[in-house]
Each structure stands twice: as C-alpha cells, then as structure tokens.
Short mmCIF file of C-alpha atoms in Angstrom, two decimals:
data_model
loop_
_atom_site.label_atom_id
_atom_site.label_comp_id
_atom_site.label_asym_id
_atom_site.label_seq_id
_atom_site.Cartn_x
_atom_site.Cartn_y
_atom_site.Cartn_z
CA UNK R 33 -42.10 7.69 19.98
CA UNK R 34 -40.01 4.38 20.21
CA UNK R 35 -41.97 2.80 17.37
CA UNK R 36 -40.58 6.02 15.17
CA UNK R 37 -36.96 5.41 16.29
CA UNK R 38 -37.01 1.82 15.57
CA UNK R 39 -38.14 2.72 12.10
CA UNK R 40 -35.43 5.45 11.57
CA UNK R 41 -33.30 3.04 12.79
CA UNK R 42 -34.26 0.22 10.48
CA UNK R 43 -34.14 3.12 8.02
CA UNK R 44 -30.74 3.86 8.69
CA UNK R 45 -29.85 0.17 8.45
CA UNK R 46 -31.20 -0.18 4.88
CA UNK R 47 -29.60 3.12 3.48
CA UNK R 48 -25.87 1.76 5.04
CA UNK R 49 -26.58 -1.28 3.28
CA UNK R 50 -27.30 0.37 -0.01
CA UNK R 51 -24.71 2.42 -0.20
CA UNK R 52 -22.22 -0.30 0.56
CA UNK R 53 -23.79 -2.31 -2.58
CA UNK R 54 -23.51 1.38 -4.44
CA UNK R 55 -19.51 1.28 -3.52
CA UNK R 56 -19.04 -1.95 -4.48
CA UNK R 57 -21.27 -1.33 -7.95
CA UNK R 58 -18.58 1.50 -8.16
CA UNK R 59 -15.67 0.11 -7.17
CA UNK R 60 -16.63 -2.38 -9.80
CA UNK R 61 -17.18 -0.02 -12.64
CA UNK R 62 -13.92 1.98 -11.96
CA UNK R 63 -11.85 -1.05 -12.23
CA UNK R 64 -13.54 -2.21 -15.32
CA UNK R 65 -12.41 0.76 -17.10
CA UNK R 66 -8.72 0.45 -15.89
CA UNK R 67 -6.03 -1.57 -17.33
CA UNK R 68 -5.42 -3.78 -13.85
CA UNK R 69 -3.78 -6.93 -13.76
CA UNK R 70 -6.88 -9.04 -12.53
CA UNK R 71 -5.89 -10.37 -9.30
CA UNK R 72 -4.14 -6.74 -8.46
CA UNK R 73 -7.58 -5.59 -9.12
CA UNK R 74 -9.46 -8.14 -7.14
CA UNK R 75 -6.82 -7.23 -4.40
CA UNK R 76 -7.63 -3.23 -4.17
CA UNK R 77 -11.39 -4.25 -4.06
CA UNK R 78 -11.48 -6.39 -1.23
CA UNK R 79 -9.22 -3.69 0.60
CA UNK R 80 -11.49 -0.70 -0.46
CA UNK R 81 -14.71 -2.58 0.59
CA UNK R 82 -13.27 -3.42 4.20
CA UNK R 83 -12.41 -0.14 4.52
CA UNK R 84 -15.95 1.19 3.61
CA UNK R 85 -17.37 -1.30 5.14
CA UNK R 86 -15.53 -0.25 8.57
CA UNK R 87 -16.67 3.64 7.37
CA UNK R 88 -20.15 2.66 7.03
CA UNK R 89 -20.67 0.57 10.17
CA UNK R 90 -18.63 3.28 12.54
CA UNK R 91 -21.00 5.73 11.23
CA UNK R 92 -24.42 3.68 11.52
CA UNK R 93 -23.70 2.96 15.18
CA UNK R 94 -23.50 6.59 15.63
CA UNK R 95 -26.61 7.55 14.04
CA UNK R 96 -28.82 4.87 15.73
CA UNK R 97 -27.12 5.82 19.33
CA UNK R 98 -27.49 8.96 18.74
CA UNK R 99 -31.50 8.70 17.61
CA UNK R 100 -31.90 6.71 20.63
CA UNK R 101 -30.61 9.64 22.66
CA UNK R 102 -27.34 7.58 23.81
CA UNK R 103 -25.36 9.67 21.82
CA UNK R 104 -25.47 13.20 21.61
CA UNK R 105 -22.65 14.90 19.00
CA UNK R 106 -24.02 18.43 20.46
CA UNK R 107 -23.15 18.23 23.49
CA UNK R 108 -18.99 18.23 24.09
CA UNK R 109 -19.66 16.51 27.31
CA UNK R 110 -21.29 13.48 25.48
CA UNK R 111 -18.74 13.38 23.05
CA UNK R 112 -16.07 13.20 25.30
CA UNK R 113 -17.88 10.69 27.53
CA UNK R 114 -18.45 8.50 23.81
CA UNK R 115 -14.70 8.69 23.47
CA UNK R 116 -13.64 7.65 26.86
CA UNK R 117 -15.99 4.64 26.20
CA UNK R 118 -14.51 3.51 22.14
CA UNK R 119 -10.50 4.95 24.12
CA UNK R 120 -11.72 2.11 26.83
CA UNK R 121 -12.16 -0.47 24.31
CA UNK R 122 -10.10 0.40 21.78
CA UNK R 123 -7.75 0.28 24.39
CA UNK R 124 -8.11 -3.22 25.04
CA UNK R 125 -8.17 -4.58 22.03
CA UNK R 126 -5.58 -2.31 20.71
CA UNK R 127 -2.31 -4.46 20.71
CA UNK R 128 -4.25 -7.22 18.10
CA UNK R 129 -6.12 -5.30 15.98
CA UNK R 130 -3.07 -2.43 15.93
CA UNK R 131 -0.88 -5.51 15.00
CA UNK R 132 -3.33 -7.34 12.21
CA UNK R 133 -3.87 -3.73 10.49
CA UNK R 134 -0.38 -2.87 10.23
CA UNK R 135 0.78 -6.43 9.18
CA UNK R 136 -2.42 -6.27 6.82
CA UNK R 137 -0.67 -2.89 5.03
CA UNK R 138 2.76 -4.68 4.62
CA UNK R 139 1.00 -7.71 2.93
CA UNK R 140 -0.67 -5.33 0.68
CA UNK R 141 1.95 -2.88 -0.66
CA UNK R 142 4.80 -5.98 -0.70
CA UNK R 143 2.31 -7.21 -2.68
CA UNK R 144 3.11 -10.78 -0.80
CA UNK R 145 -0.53 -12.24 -1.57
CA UNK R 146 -3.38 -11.15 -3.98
CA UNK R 147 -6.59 -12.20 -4.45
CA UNK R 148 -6.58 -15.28 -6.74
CA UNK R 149 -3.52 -16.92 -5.50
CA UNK R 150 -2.93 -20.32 -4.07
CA UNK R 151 -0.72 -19.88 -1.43
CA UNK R 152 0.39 -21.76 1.90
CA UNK R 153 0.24 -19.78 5.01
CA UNK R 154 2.34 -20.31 8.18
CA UNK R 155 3.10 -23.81 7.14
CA UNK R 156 -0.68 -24.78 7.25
CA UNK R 157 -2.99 -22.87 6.13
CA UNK R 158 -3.48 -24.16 2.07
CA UNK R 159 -5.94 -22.49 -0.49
CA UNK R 160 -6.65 -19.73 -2.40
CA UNK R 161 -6.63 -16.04 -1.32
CA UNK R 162 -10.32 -15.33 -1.01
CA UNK R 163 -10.87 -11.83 0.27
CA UNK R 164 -7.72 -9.30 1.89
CA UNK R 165 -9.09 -6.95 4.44
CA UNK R 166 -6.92 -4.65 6.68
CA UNK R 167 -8.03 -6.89 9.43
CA UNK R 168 -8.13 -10.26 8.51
CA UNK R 169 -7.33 -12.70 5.21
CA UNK R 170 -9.34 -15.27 3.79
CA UNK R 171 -8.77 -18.39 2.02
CA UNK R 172 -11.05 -21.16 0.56
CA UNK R 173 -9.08 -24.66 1.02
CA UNK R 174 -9.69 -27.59 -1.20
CA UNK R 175 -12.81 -28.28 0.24
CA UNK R 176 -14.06 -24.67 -0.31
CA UNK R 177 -14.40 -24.28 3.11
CA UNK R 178 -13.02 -20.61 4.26
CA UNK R 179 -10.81 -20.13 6.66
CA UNK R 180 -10.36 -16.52 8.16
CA UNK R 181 -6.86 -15.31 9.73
CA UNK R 182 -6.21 -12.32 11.32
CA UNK R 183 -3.21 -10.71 9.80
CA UNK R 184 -1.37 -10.45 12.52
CA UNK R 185 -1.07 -14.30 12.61
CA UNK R 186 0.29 -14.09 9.41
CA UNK R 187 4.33 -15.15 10.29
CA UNK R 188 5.22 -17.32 6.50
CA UNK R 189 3.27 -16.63 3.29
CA UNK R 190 4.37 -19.67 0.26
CA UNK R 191 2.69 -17.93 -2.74
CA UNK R 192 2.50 -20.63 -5.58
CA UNK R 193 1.13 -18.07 -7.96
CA UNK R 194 4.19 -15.92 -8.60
CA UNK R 195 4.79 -15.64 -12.61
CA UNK R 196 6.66 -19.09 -12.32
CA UNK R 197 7.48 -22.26 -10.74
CA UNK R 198 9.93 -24.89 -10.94
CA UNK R 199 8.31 -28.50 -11.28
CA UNK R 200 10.06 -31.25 -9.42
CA UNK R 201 9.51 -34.78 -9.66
CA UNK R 202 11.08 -37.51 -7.84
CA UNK R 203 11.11 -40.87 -8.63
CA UNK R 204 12.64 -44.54 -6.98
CA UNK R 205 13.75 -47.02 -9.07
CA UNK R 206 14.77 -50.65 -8.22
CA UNK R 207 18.54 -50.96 -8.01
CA UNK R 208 18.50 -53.99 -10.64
CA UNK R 209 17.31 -51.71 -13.60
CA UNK R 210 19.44 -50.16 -15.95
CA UNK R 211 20.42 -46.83 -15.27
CA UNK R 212 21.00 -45.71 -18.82
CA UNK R 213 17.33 -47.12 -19.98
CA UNK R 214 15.73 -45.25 -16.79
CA UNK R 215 17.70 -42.11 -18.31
CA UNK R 216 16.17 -42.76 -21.58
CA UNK R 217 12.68 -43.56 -20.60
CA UNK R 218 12.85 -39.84 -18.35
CA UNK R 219 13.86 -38.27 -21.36
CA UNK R 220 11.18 -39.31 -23.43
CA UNK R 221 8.82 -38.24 -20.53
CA UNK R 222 10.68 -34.30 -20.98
CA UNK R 223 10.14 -34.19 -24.43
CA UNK R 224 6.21 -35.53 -23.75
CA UNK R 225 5.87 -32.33 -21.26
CA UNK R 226 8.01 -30.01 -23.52
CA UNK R 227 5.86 -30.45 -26.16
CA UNK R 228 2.45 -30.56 -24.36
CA UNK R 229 3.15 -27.86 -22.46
CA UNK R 230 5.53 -25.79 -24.74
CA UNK R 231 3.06 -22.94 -24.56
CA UNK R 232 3.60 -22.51 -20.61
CA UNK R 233 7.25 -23.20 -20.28
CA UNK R 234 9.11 -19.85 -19.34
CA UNK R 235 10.84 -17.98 -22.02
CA UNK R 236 13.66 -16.15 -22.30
CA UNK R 237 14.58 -12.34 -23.33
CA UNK R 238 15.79 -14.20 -26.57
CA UNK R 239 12.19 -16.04 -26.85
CA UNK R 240 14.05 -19.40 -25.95
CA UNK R 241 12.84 -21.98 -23.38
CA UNK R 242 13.87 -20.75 -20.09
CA UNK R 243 14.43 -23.75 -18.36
CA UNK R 244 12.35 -26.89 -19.97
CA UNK R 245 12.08 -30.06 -18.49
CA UNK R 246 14.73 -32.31 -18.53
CA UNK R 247 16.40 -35.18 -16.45
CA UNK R 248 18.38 -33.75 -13.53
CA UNK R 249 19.59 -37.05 -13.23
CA UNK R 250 20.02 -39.43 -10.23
CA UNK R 251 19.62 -37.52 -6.94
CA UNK R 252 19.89 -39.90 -4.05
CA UNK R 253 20.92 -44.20 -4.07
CA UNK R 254 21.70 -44.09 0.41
CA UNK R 255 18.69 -42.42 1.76
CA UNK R 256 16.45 -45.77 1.63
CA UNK R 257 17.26 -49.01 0.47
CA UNK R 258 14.24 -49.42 -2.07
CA UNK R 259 15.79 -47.83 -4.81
CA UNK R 260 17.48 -44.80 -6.94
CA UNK R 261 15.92 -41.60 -6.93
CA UNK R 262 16.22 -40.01 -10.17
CA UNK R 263 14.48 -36.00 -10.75
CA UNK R 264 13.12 -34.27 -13.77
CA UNK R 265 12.86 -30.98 -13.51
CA UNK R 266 10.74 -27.83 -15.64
CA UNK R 267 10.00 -24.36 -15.25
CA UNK R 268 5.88 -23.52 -15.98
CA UNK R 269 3.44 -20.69 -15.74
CA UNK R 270 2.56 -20.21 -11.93
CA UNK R 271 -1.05 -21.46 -13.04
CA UNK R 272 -0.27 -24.68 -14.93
CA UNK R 273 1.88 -25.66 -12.08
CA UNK R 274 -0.20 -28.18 -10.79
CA UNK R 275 -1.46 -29.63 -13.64
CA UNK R 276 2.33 -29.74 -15.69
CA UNK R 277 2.89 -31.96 -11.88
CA UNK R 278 0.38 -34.24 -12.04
CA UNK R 279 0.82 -34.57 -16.00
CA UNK R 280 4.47 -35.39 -15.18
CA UNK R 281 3.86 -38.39 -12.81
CA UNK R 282 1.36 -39.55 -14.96
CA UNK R 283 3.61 -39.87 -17.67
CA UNK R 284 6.46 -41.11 -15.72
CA UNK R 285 4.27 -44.03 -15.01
CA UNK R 286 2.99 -44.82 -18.35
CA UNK R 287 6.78 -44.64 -20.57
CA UNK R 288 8.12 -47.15 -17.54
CA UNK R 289 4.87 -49.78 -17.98
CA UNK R 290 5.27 -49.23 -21.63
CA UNK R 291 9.53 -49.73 -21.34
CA UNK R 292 8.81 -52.55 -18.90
CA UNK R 293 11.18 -50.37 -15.83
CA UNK R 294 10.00 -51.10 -12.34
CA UNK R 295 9.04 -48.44 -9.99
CA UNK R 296 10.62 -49.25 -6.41
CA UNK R 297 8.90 -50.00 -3.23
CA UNK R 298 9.44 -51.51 0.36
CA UNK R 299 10.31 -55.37 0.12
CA UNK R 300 10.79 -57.35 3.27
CA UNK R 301 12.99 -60.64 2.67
CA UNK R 302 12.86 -63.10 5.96
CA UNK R 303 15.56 -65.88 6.06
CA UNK R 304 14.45 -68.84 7.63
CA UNK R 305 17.30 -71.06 9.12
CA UNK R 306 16.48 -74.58 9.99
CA UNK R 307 17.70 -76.47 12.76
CA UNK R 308 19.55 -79.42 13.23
CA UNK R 309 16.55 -81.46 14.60
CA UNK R 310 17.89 -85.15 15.19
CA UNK R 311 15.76 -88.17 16.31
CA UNK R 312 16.88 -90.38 19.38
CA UNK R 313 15.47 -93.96 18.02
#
C-alpha cells in the first residue's frame, strides 16, 4: 500500500516536471512566431515560467498530500483545516513575499529591467539580468557567478542597456603641456571613434549624428594638483557602450605617445635644506 503511493507519487513528480518542460517548449514556440523585441521576449518568458512553475508545484504538493491521506479536498473540514495551515504560514511570511511580488509587477510593466540587460542594482549589485520572476531577480556578474535578489530589495535599478548612452572620458594632463596641442591630439582621437564607430553613434530624425564624439574641453585644473582634466564625450548604441569606452582610452593613449603629450600622475618633490655645519679647529 505505501510502496503504491510512493510510486504515484514519484509518478506525479515526473508528469509536473514534464509539463513544465511542455510550457516552456510552448512558451518557446509562441514567441518564435511573434514579432518581440528579444529581450522583451526573454522578459515575458522568465515571468510566465515562474508563474507556472509556482502553478505546478502548489498543485503537486496537493496531489501527493492528498494520496498520502494528509489531504483530503472531499471533506470541507480538511479543507478548511489545509487553509488554516498555508493562512498560518502565508501569514508569516506575508509582509516579504507580498512586498517582492508587488515590487516584482512594477519592475515588469515599467519595463525598468529586461532580460539581457547589464544593469547596476542598489548601488552594488553589477551584471546582466539573468532570469525575472515575480519573486526574485537574477543576475550573472562578471564572473558568471549568479546572484539572486528578492524584489523587494530592489530600492535603485542603473540600466546600461537603454537604446543609448553617453560615453565619458576623462583625462589629466601635466600642467607644462600645451593646451592647444592636447586639444588637437583629442580631436584626432573623436574623429578615430567617429569613424570607427559611425555605425553606432545615435542619429537623428534628420539621419544626422546625434551627438558624436567630440572634445568637451577642459573640465577641472583645482581638484588635484597633477594635472588638467580635459573630457571627450559621444553618444553610442546601449550595446557598444563598453567597447566605444575602452576603444576611447585606448586611443587617447596611443595619439599622446605618438604626439609625444604626457599623461599626468602623482609626483612628490622633497627639498632638502642643508645646515650651516661649522668646525671648531
């Protein structure tokens, strides 16, 4: 008798599982048919399969308590003693999960994350958006390990995958260097990046450059005594962001080696002052 509820159990199990893998196979096939933006439709996937996955699990418990006689949906009195038990939990863990579902919903609909982007959570929390559940988010960092976060926790989202991004580059040069050749050597370094990465720069409603990169000129000369800061600035794709940044330090530092300009750094001078040292004979 126990031996033949174990197996209907395990039985049960197996069929929850495949039809969880059917959804998904589903799921799959409905969006493949649909004109979806792909990280929209990465988004509504991970949310559907929580959802079934919560569907599924809710009603496998019941079936296996209720094979094992724990559970009996016949009987009122059962019912109602089942629903004082999930009122007595729910109860407790009500406030967090009440809070990381509904937080979950406003992240979804406001469309703050998707699935796909690389975004910066609470100030630090880095990676990209890995799964959205209505309970929980998950990212993979740089690493690839993932990190799981309720959504309740969820207080500052930085999304670095919105359409576009402004790239920023700052850079200290020694006092002693001409300003005007600095200027120069930045501007050949914007028309480097304009033209290797003319395809990504935002464009206008007129199908002009939106904002290319260009030399915002000298931003700062007090803040620390190594040098000027002079900025370049560009607007790219969200998705070349990183790699029009990295391009633009890179070339920042081979047009100064090449124009012989001296990137600043911390010198220490020390003044030695020698005494009046005097011999008795």
């Amino acid at each position: 008798m126990l031996l033949r509820k174990i197996i209907k159990s395990i039985i049960i199990i197996v069929c929850s599982y495949a039809l969880l893998k059917l959804i998904h196979y589903i799921l799959n096939k409905i969006f493949k048919f649909k004109r979806f933006d792909v990280r929209y439709k990465n988004t509504l996937c991970s949310i559907l399969l929580s959802i079934s996955y919560y569907i599924i699990f809710t009603a496998t418990l019941i079936l296996i308590l209720r094979e094992f006689g724990i559970l009996d949906t016949a009987r009122f009195s059962t019912l109602v003693t089942g629903a004082s038990i999930v009122g007595l939990l729910a109860g407790i863990a009500a406030q967090s999960i009440l809070k990381d579902i509904f937080n979950g919903f406003f992240i979804i609909f406001e469309k703050q994350i998707q699935v796909g982007d690389f975004v910066l959570i609470n100030e630090k929390f880095r990676g990209t958006v890995d799964e959205i559940g209505i309970r929980s988010t998950s990212l993979r960092d740089w690493d690839l390990k993932r990190v799981t976060l309720p959504n309740g926790s969820i207080n500052s989202v930085r999304n670095y995958s919105k359409d576009k991004m402004r790239v920023v580059v700052h850079v200290r040069v020694c006092y002693e260097e001409n300003p005007m050749k600095v200027m120069e050597s930045l501007e050949e370094v914007c028309s480097i990046m304009n033209e290797t990465y003319s395809k990504y720069l935002i464009k206008s409603s007129h199908g002009e450059n939106y904002s290319p990169f260009k030399v915002y000129g000298i931003t700062d000369i007090y803040e620390n005594s190594v040098g000027a800061q002079y900025t370049i600035t560009g607007v790219v794709a969200s998705h070349k962001y990183f790699h029009a940044l990295k391009d633009a330090k890179l070339q920042i530092l081979i047009v100064f080696n090449k124009n012989g300009i001296k990137i600043a750094y911390p010198t220490h001078i020390n003044i030695l002052q020698s005494g009046d040292c005097s011999k008795d004979d």
